[in-house]
Amino acid sequence: MPDRALGVALIGTGFMGKCHALAWRTVSAVFGGAHPRLEILADVSEESAGRFAGQFGFARATADWQAAVTDPVVDVVSITAPNGLHRPMAEAALLAGKHVWLEKPMALTLEDAEAMAALAAAHPGQVTMLGYNYLRSPAFQAALAMVRRGEIGRLLAFRGVYDEDYSADPGLPWSWRMTHREGGLGALGDLGCHLVSQMLALMGPVRALTAQTQIAMPERPSPEGMKRVENEDSALALLTFASGAQGSFATSRVARGRKCRLQWELHGAEGTIVFDQENMNELLVHRAGEAGFVRHLTGPDQPDFAAFCPAPGHNFGFNEQKVIEARDLLAAIAGGPNVGPDFAKGLEIERIIHAMARSNGQRMVLMDEEG
Amino acid sequence: MPDRALGVALIGTGFMGKCHALAWRTVSAVFGGAHPRLEILADVSEESAGRFAGQFGFARATADWQAAVTDPVVDVVSITAPNGLHRPMAEAALLAGKHVWLEKPMALTLEDAEAMAALAAAHPGQVTMLGYNYLRSPAFQAALAMVRRGEIGRLLAFRGVYDEDYSADPGLPWSWRMTHREGGLGALGDLGCHLVSQMLALMGPVRALTAQTQIAMPERPSPEGMKRVENEDSALALLTFASGAQGSFATSRVARGRKCRLQWELHGAEGTIVFDQENMNELLVHRAGEAGFVRHLTGPDQPDFAAFCPAPGHNFGFNEQKVIEARDLLAAIAGGPNVGPDFAKGLEIERIIHAMARSNGQRMVLMDEEG
Amino acid sequence: MPDRALGVALIGTGFMGKCHALAWRTVSAVFGGAHPRLEILADVSEESAGRFAGQFGFARATADWQAAVTDPVVDVVSITAPNGLHRPMAEAALLAGKHVWLEKPMALTLEDAEAMAALAAAHPGQVTMLGYNYLRSPAFQAALAMVRRGEIGRLLAFRGVYDEDYSADPGLPWSWRMTHREGGLGALGDLGCHLVSQMLALMGPVRALTAQTQIAMPERPSPEGMKRVENEDSALALLTFASGAQGSFATSRVARGRKCRLQWELHGAEGTIVFDQENMNELLVHRAGEAGFVRHLTGPDQPDFAAFCPAPGHNFGFNEQKVIEARDLLAAIAGGPNVGPDFAKGLEIERIIHAMARSNGQRMVLMDEEG
Amino acid sequence: MPDRALGVALIGTGFMGKCHALAWRTVSAVFGGAHPRLEILADVSEESAGRFAGQFGFARATADWQAAVTDPVVDVVSITAPNGLHRPMAEAALLAGKHVWLEKPMALTLEDAEAMAALAAAHPGQVTMLGYNYLRSPAFQAALAMVRRGEIGRLLAFRGVYDEDYSADPGLPWSWRMTHREGGLGALGDLGCHLVSQMLALMGPVRALTAQTQIAMPERPSPEGMKRVENEDSALALLTFASGAQGSFATSRVARGRKCRLQWELHGAEGTIVFDQENMNELLVHRAGEAGFVRHLTGPDQPDFAAFCPAPGHNFGFNEQKVIEARDLLAAIAGGPNVGPDFAKGLEIERIIHAMARSNGQRMVLMDEEG
């Protein structure tokens, strides 16, 4: 953990903006180390920026994000603005010499993501981190540790889904988020990338994939009448991993009743692990010889849980994942290894979701030809 | 239900043989109608046939299945012998003028299944029925009724798996069941065909699919040393249905800890239904406007359940599915509609699993070119 | 299993009547042994008796139960008539020299039960068996075996409930079943006695108890206006077992949404077992040192399951419990031990539920003063 | 929310100390209002106090709690020290004119709790709040709101347990916590009081109860040999509420495999609600007419959830309950109603658990004679 207090700028005050703010406020109380200085909050208006700076405890407020990311008191920038702003904000921050904590997905297009990764590579002294918070949950970390210790043997298969229902209502109005130009990918960009981030951590690189996408509701109402939806409501894929293991993948934003069903199972030669983010405090694990699946509750035997609470079965929360992410970011800034995903690793995630978006079931895409 | 008592011959006394016997003994006590006459039991030896004829209550026993299927006292033949015998037995029974109740899968090869379907079509007065027992469960029937009543709206997606672990142990010896010539398909033939039977009932015809298969343990021990496994341990597929809906499909015989995980979910524009055969007495259903998923327990509001028990929450059993199947068979013989799957419908299932076996992820297979 | 075919008379054709009939038809096909002869079916009218005799496969029908229980072709009598008839029917059968299979509860009053147990004791050559079918389920038997093998160590506590909602609707009309004279006990007699039967098997004798009962809906509508309900809608109890272990007990017939929630957990010094009849095919088991609760699915490692099906995870059904009960009855008639509950053991169950009905929370009842 | 920044002193740095610190750091960032000033951290040694003051972000550190609670910069004192210190610390804080946030249970003895409640009553301008954090969870608040809106009708019954296994290992050494003089009550004081706090909120006052306690492991190893455990490992109770509803209650610290099983169900004339703190992000709710239990996931329709996260199904965490508790405390200090439990309400909880500890199954205790 860093000895020196880092100056923080936060851009954005919505869902993820507040989540970053809470993480910055608590990371050192939970894990130790110098408390970050909450220096500048940037938002769309002076009024809103001022109001949230007070609430979140930032010293100053601004409606000028460029000023925020270049201010000398700032060491690290949290970017939680809409996806279309990710590239300009991240590039400005990198060029200003700042470390960057950027929400997913990296960018609207693969080209943008490639440019960002290239710029990050050109600034090796600055840490980049993408907000794949589900990688931090104690249950996920426990699953990953089981896999790495070989507890379920050679990996045979991955089966993963990430479903929500935020677009399931056919009456949901059309929005710019449903266009390629302003919204980028659909379910793959919002949800699928999270599932890819966990899949890569668990299974290693993807060798090939075949996918198909679906726009379940091709038109949405708008004040000007029905308008066309351009990006996918759902996507399905088959995968072959470099290891020889195989996998299936599904994501949907129109799955009625699903709220945060980031669910997967791993089949190993010696066992199976099952996870569902809607019950993020448990893993179901079966190992050869056991009578059935064992329900593992999160608890202080998981190191990152222990920092929050010494008692098992006392549920860890979604927001607390972000505190662990902040800890990982600070550790990398302090000179430790960057567990990522940094922009290079984020680009690998982007390549996979964009390959899925292009595949459309007609052919297998070989990932090593995708770079 | 038939007024006239039908004479029954049963071939086989293993898992499914006993299951058929219990169904024949109880179908009329449960549903009414004339009790079938249990005439002839055929098994591999006179001794075993005689012993099981006594236990199951058949009048005679034989080691000569040809004699059994041609005996004039016999009206209907239950075939539960190994898959390689399905074609000759079914053909002999059809040629002898008998109705045929045949366990799945139809045959070892698609060519065999085509020949059998052609022969059945040439004997339209004789009923054929395949043993897709999971189609009969009250929970499945309730789900199907919900779909048909439009309770979850236009169907958008199917996500299905059927996993077991009977071959998961790498030390499991090599067997002729693992060869193409004697065993036919692997997980697709044992398990996948059941999932296809439910998928077709729920979703309608498949327009196209892309699949890939995996032999997780390519060699198995035998007294002569390690021998090669020829058929698949698992398979994954993407599907497009004639309706425009999409789907994912997975099956494995090497999924540690899974015992009868025939699990699927249906995404409709107005709701979602989830089923898992390991909990065959419940459906999880969400409809737009409800606060979450509702756990429906099976009960007497499901007509086929009511014939067994008037009390909800009093679990229906696996074997009882077969009693309903027998009832459906008898109803068709008595002149009612054959809800099937008959051999024609069974061939459609075979075409799909064989298309999956051939696809190997490289190209999409259009099903209307498969016939 | 008996070598000699026994002649059976069945009284009653409702829920339990059909359940007995199915058990008599299949017990020997499942477990081997001579098939019982289904001789006489008795019901309230000649018409109904005749109709069900045909459906269930009985040779003769009668509306005269006295004639049925004394007929020389009859060896064993299944009594599934209303509770108020249990005593006269069981006594007539015993006096006629027959074995008796009687549905629970034994009788309307403790005095009736005592008289019946005394008569059974005076006919030691005749087998009595009470229909506590939940004792037979493979999952319950597996739990009992774990306890007896000491897998969860010294037993510390029992926590049990049996809840249903069949009387939860306040608009449910008044019925004679709600009176002491014709209905006997309420929830304790219908449901609670089942829970007591499992509790005694698992925990051994009760030393003392304190209970309180509740009539949640003291009046019910009838054609003559609102009428008073006399027997309890629910009951709660604390127990001390002879072993020193303690327990809690609850039963209700007015628990909205509960269909067959016969649920309990056992706390042992070295582990915990949890069961719920609504999921009768699983046990949740935790043993010291394990990471959490293990979900045990029923399967052929449980001997009574194996006789029905060789495949794990293929659900056992409610009705099949009764087939095992029939097997146990036949084994006792053939001279083996009677695993019961016979009338003597049944009287112990009656004493406990009647003590609960009388206790009303004011004092602890010492069970050895109850005999 | 307060406009004026309040000065905070925190005593203790263990499980609950850290939990209070995190709550103080984030309460205003989550809910708005002036940020509290974290003034003094008191711990058992200067070293430890200094270290944690840095980590938690307090301005000063001390090993002298008396100095902390009387310091003029302090407005409110968080007391998380061992139970035996609750009375002197709370009294000192009240006498110094401070508001008091005290962890449960109030005190070691009922007499202490009575004295504390009397002193609080004599200082009506100072707010007292007890740390019954489970009262704050969004799922619990949602259940309470359903009850108050009458969604499940007249309440008939409460069934509650709170089980953990932290003392289940017979090899766990003897500790002063197991004595009456230094540890007070056992499972009732640690766990049972939480269940009582929820029960009273849901059901209203208790009219009478009968209870029995159990010391499952009467002796524990110590360096001086086996020593006697004085307080209960578990307790069971029957309750009658002032409303006429009835209830059962159980708590254990020796329930193998249970980690935070604060589980209860409410039976209403029109529905049932089920909750389990180990799955604190869901309620199971059944209402008359629905097909089964509905799984409600927590989400932003629950007001206190929305302040943390706008997305349903994104799990709320244990520690975040304490942030809501801090908000409630601050609102009361700012002049709003005190939703409590304050010391008066806390005394009602103490009376119930002490009545349970004394009852021992022999007689019913009338609670209005307990005051």
CSV table of C-alpha atoms in Angstrom, one decimal, chain A residues 25-191:
chain,number,residue,atom,x,y,z
A,25,ARG,CA,-13.1,7.2,0.9
A,26,THR,CA,-12.7,3.8,2.5
A,27,VAL,CA,-9.8,2.0,0.8
A,28,SER,CA,-7.2,3.0,3.3
A,29,ALA,CA,-9.4,2.5,6.3
A,30,VAL,CA,-10.0,-1.0,5.2
A,31,PHE,CA,-6.6,-2.0,4.0
A,32,GLY,CA,-4.2,0.5,5.5
A,33,GLY,CA,-1.8,2.8,3.7
A,34,ALA,CA,-1.9,6.6,3.2
A,35,HIS,CA,-5.4,8.0,2.6
A,36,PRO,CA,-5.9,9.4,-0.9
A,37,ARG,CA,-6.6,13.1,-1.1
A,38,LEU,CA,-10.0,13.7,-2.8
A,39,GLU,CA,-9.0,16.7,-4.8
A,40,ILE,CA,-11.3,17.4,-7.7
A,41,LEU,CA,-14.8,16.2,-8.7
A,42,ALA,CA,-15.8,16.9,-12.3
A,43,ASP,CA,-19.4,16.6,-13.5
A,44,VAL,CA,-21.6,17.9,-16.4
A,45,SER,CA,-22.5,21.2,-14.6
A,46,GLU,CA,-20.9,23.4,-12.0
A,47,GLU,CA,-24.0,23.0,-9.8
A,48,SER,CA,-24.0,19.2,-9.9
A,49,ALA,CA,-20.2,19.0,-9.5
A,50,GLY,CA,-20.4,21.3,-6.5
A,51,ARG,CA,-23.2,19.4,-4.9
A,52,PHE,CA,-21.5,16.0,-5.2
A,53,ALA,CA,-18.1,17.3,-4.3
A,54,GLY,CA,-19.7,18.2,-0.9
A,55,GLN,CA,-21.4,15.0,-0.6
A,56,PHE,CA,-18.5,12.8,-1.6
A,57,GLY,CA,-16.0,14.9,0.3
A,58,PHE,CA,-13.9,16.3,-2.6
A,59,ALA,CA,-12.0,19.5,-2.1
A,60,ARG,CA,-13.0,21.2,-5.3
A,61,ALA,CA,-15.6,20.9,-8.1
A,62,THR,CA,-15.5,21.7,-11.8
A,63,ALA,CA,-17.5,21.3,-15.0
A,64,ASP,CA,-14.3,21.2,-17.0
A,65,TRP,CA,-12.9,17.7,-17.0
A,66,GLN,CA,-9.9,18.7,-19.1
A,67,ALA,CA,-8.8,21.0,-16.3
A,68,ALA,CA,-9.4,18.2,-13.8
A,69,VAL,CA,-7.3,15.7,-15.5
A,70,THR,CA,-4.3,18.1,-16.0
A,71,ASP,CA,-4.3,19.7,-12.6
A,72,PRO,CA,-1.0,19.2,-10.8
A,73,VAL,CA,-2.6,18.2,-7.5
A,74,VAL,CA,-4.0,15.1,-9.3
A,75,ASP,CA,-2.1,11.8,-9.5
A,76,VAL,CA,-4.9,9.5,-10.5
A,77,VAL,CA,-8.1,10.0,-12.5
A,78,SER,CA,-11.3,8.0,-12.0
A,79,ILE,CA,-13.3,8.1,-15.3
A,80,THR,CA,-16.9,7.1,-15.0
A,81,ALA,CA,-18.4,9.2,-17.7
A,82,PRO,CA,-20.4,7.8,-20.7
A,83,ASN,CA,-18.6,5.3,-22.9
A,84,GLY,CA,-18.2,7.7,-25.8
A,85,LEU,CA,-16.0,9.9,-23.6
A,86,HIS,CA,-13.7,7.1,-22.3
A,87,ARG,CA,-11.1,7.5,-25.1
A,88,PRO,CA,-10.7,11.3,-25.0
A,89,MET,CA,-10.7,11.4,-21.2
A,90,ALA,CA,-8.3,8.5,-20.8
A,91,GLU,CA,-5.9,9.8,-23.4
A,92,ALA,CA,-5.9,13.3,-21.9
A,93,ALA,CA,-5.2,11.8,-18.5
A,94,LEU,CA,-2.3,9.7,-19.8
A,95,LEU,CA,-0.9,12.6,-21.7
A,96,ALA,CA,-1.0,14.7,-18.6
A,97,GLY,CA,1.0,12.0,-16.8
A,98,LYS,CA,-1.8,10.6,-14.6
A,99,HIS,CA,-2.7,7.1,-13.6
A,100,VAL,CA,-6.1,6.1,-15.0
A,101,TRP,CA,-8.9,4.1,-13.4
A,102,LEU,CA,-11.4,3.7,-16.2
A,103,GLU,CA,-14.9,2.1,-16.2
A,104,LYS,CA,-15.7,-0.6,-18.7
A,105,PRO,CA,-16.1,-1.0,-21.6
A,106,MET,CA,-12.9,0.7,-22.7
A,107,ALA,CA,-14.4,2.5,-25.7
A,108,LEU,CA,-17.1,2.5,-28.3
A,109,THR,CA,-15.0,0.8,-31.0
A,110,LEU,CA,-12.2,-1.6,-31.2
A,111,GLU,CA,-10.1,1.0,-33.0
A,112,ASP,CA,-10.5,3.4,-30.1
A,113,ALA,CA,-9.5,0.6,-27.6
A,114,GLU,CA,-6.5,-0.1,-29.7
A,115,ALA,CA,-5.4,3.5,-29.8
A,116,MET,CA,-5.9,3.7,-26.0
A,117,ALA,CA,-3.9,0.6,-25.4
A,118,ALA,CA,-1.1,1.9,-27.6
A,119,LEU,CA,-1.0,5.2,-25.7
A,120,ALA,CA,-0.9,3.3,-22.4
A,121,ALA,CA,2.0,1.2,-23.7
A,122,ALA,CA,3.8,4.4,-24.5
A,123,HIS,CA,3.5,5.5,-20.9
A,124,PRO,CA,4.7,2.5,-19.0
A,125,GLY,CA,5.3,4.4,-15.8
A,126,GLN,CA,1.6,5.2,-15.5
A,127,VAL,CA,-0.8,2.6,-14.2
A,128,THR,CA,-4.1,1.9,-16.1
A,129,MET,CA,-6.9,-0.1,-14.5
A,130,LEU,CA,-10.3,-1.0,-15.9
A,131,GLY,CA,-13.3,-1.3,-13.7
A,132,TYR,CA,-14.0,-5.0,-14.0
A,133,ASN,CA,-15.2,-5.1,-10.4
A,134,TYR,CA,-16.6,-8.6,-10.5
A,135,LEU,CA,-13.0,-9.9,-10.7
A,136,ARG,CA,-12.5,-8.6,-7.1
A,137,SER,CA,-15.3,-10.4,-5.3
A,138,PRO,CA,-14.0,-12.7,-2.6
A,139,ALA,CA,-16.0,-15.6,-4.0
A,140,PHE,CA,-14.5,-15.1,-7.5
A,141,GLN,CA,-11.0,-14.8,-6.0
A,142,ALA,CA,-11.6,-18.0,-4.1
A,143,ALA,CA,-12.7,-19.8,-7.2
A,144,LEU,CA,-9.7,-18.6,-9.1
A,145,ALA,CA,-7.4,-19.8,-6.3
A,146,MET,CA,-9.1,-23.2,-6.4
A,147,VAL,CA,-8.5,-23.4,-10.1
A,148,ARG,CA,-4.8,-22.3,-9.8
A,149,ARG,CA,-4.2,-24.8,-7.0
A,150,GLY,CA,-5.6,-27.5,-9.3
A,151,GLU,CA,-8.4,-28.4,-7.0
A,152,ILE,CA,-10.7,-29.3,-9.9
A,153,GLY,CA,-8.0,-30.7,-12.1
A,154,ARG,CA,-7.5,-29.9,-15.8
A,155,LEU,CA,-10.2,-27.5,-17.0
A,156,LEU,CA,-12.5,-29.1,-19.6
A,157,ALA,CA,-15.3,-26.6,-20.1
A,158,PHE,CA,-16.6,-23.1,-19.2
A,159,ARG,CA,-20.3,-22.3,-19.3
A,160,GLY,CA,-21.1,-18.7,-18.7
A,161,VAL,CA,-24.0,-16.2,-18.9
A,162,TYR,CA,-24.5,-12.6,-17.9
A,163,ASP,CA,-28.2,-11.7,-18.2
A,164,GLU,CA,-30.1,-8.7,-17.0
A,165,ASP,CA,-33.5,-7.3,-17.9
A,166,TYR,CA,-33.0,-3.6,-18.0
A,167,SER,CA,-34.1,-3.5,-21.7
A,168,ALA,CA,-36.7,-6.2,-21.6
A,169,ASP,CA,-39.7,-3.9,-21.6
A,170,PRO,CA,-40.8,-3.4,-25.3
A,171,GLY,CA,-42.1,-0.1,-24.2
A,172,LEU,CA,-38.6,1.1,-23.2
A,173,PRO,CA,-38.0,4.2,-25.3
A,174,TRP,CA,-35.3,4.3,-28.0
A,175,SER,CA,-32.0,5.9,-26.9
A,176,TRP,CA,-28.7,6.9,-28.4
A,177,ARG,CA,-27.3,4.0,-26.4
A,178,MET,CA,-28.9,1.7,-28.9
A,179,THR,CA,-26.8,3.1,-31.8
A,180,HIS,CA,-23.4,1.9,-32.9
A,181,ARG,CA,-22.0,5.4,-33.2
A,182,GLU,CA,-22.9,6.6,-29.8
A,183,GLY,CA,-23.6,3.4,-27.8
A,184,GLY,CA,-21.1,1.0,-29.3
A,185,LEU,CA,-22.0,-2.6,-28.6
A,186,GLY,CA,-25.2,-3.6,-26.8
A,187,ALA,CA,-25.4,-6.4,-24.3
A,188,LEU,CA,-21.8,-7.4,-25.2
A,189,GLY,CA,-20.4,-4.0,-24.2
A,190,ASP,CA,-22.5,-3.6,-21.1
A,191,LEU,CA,-22.6,-7.1,-19.7
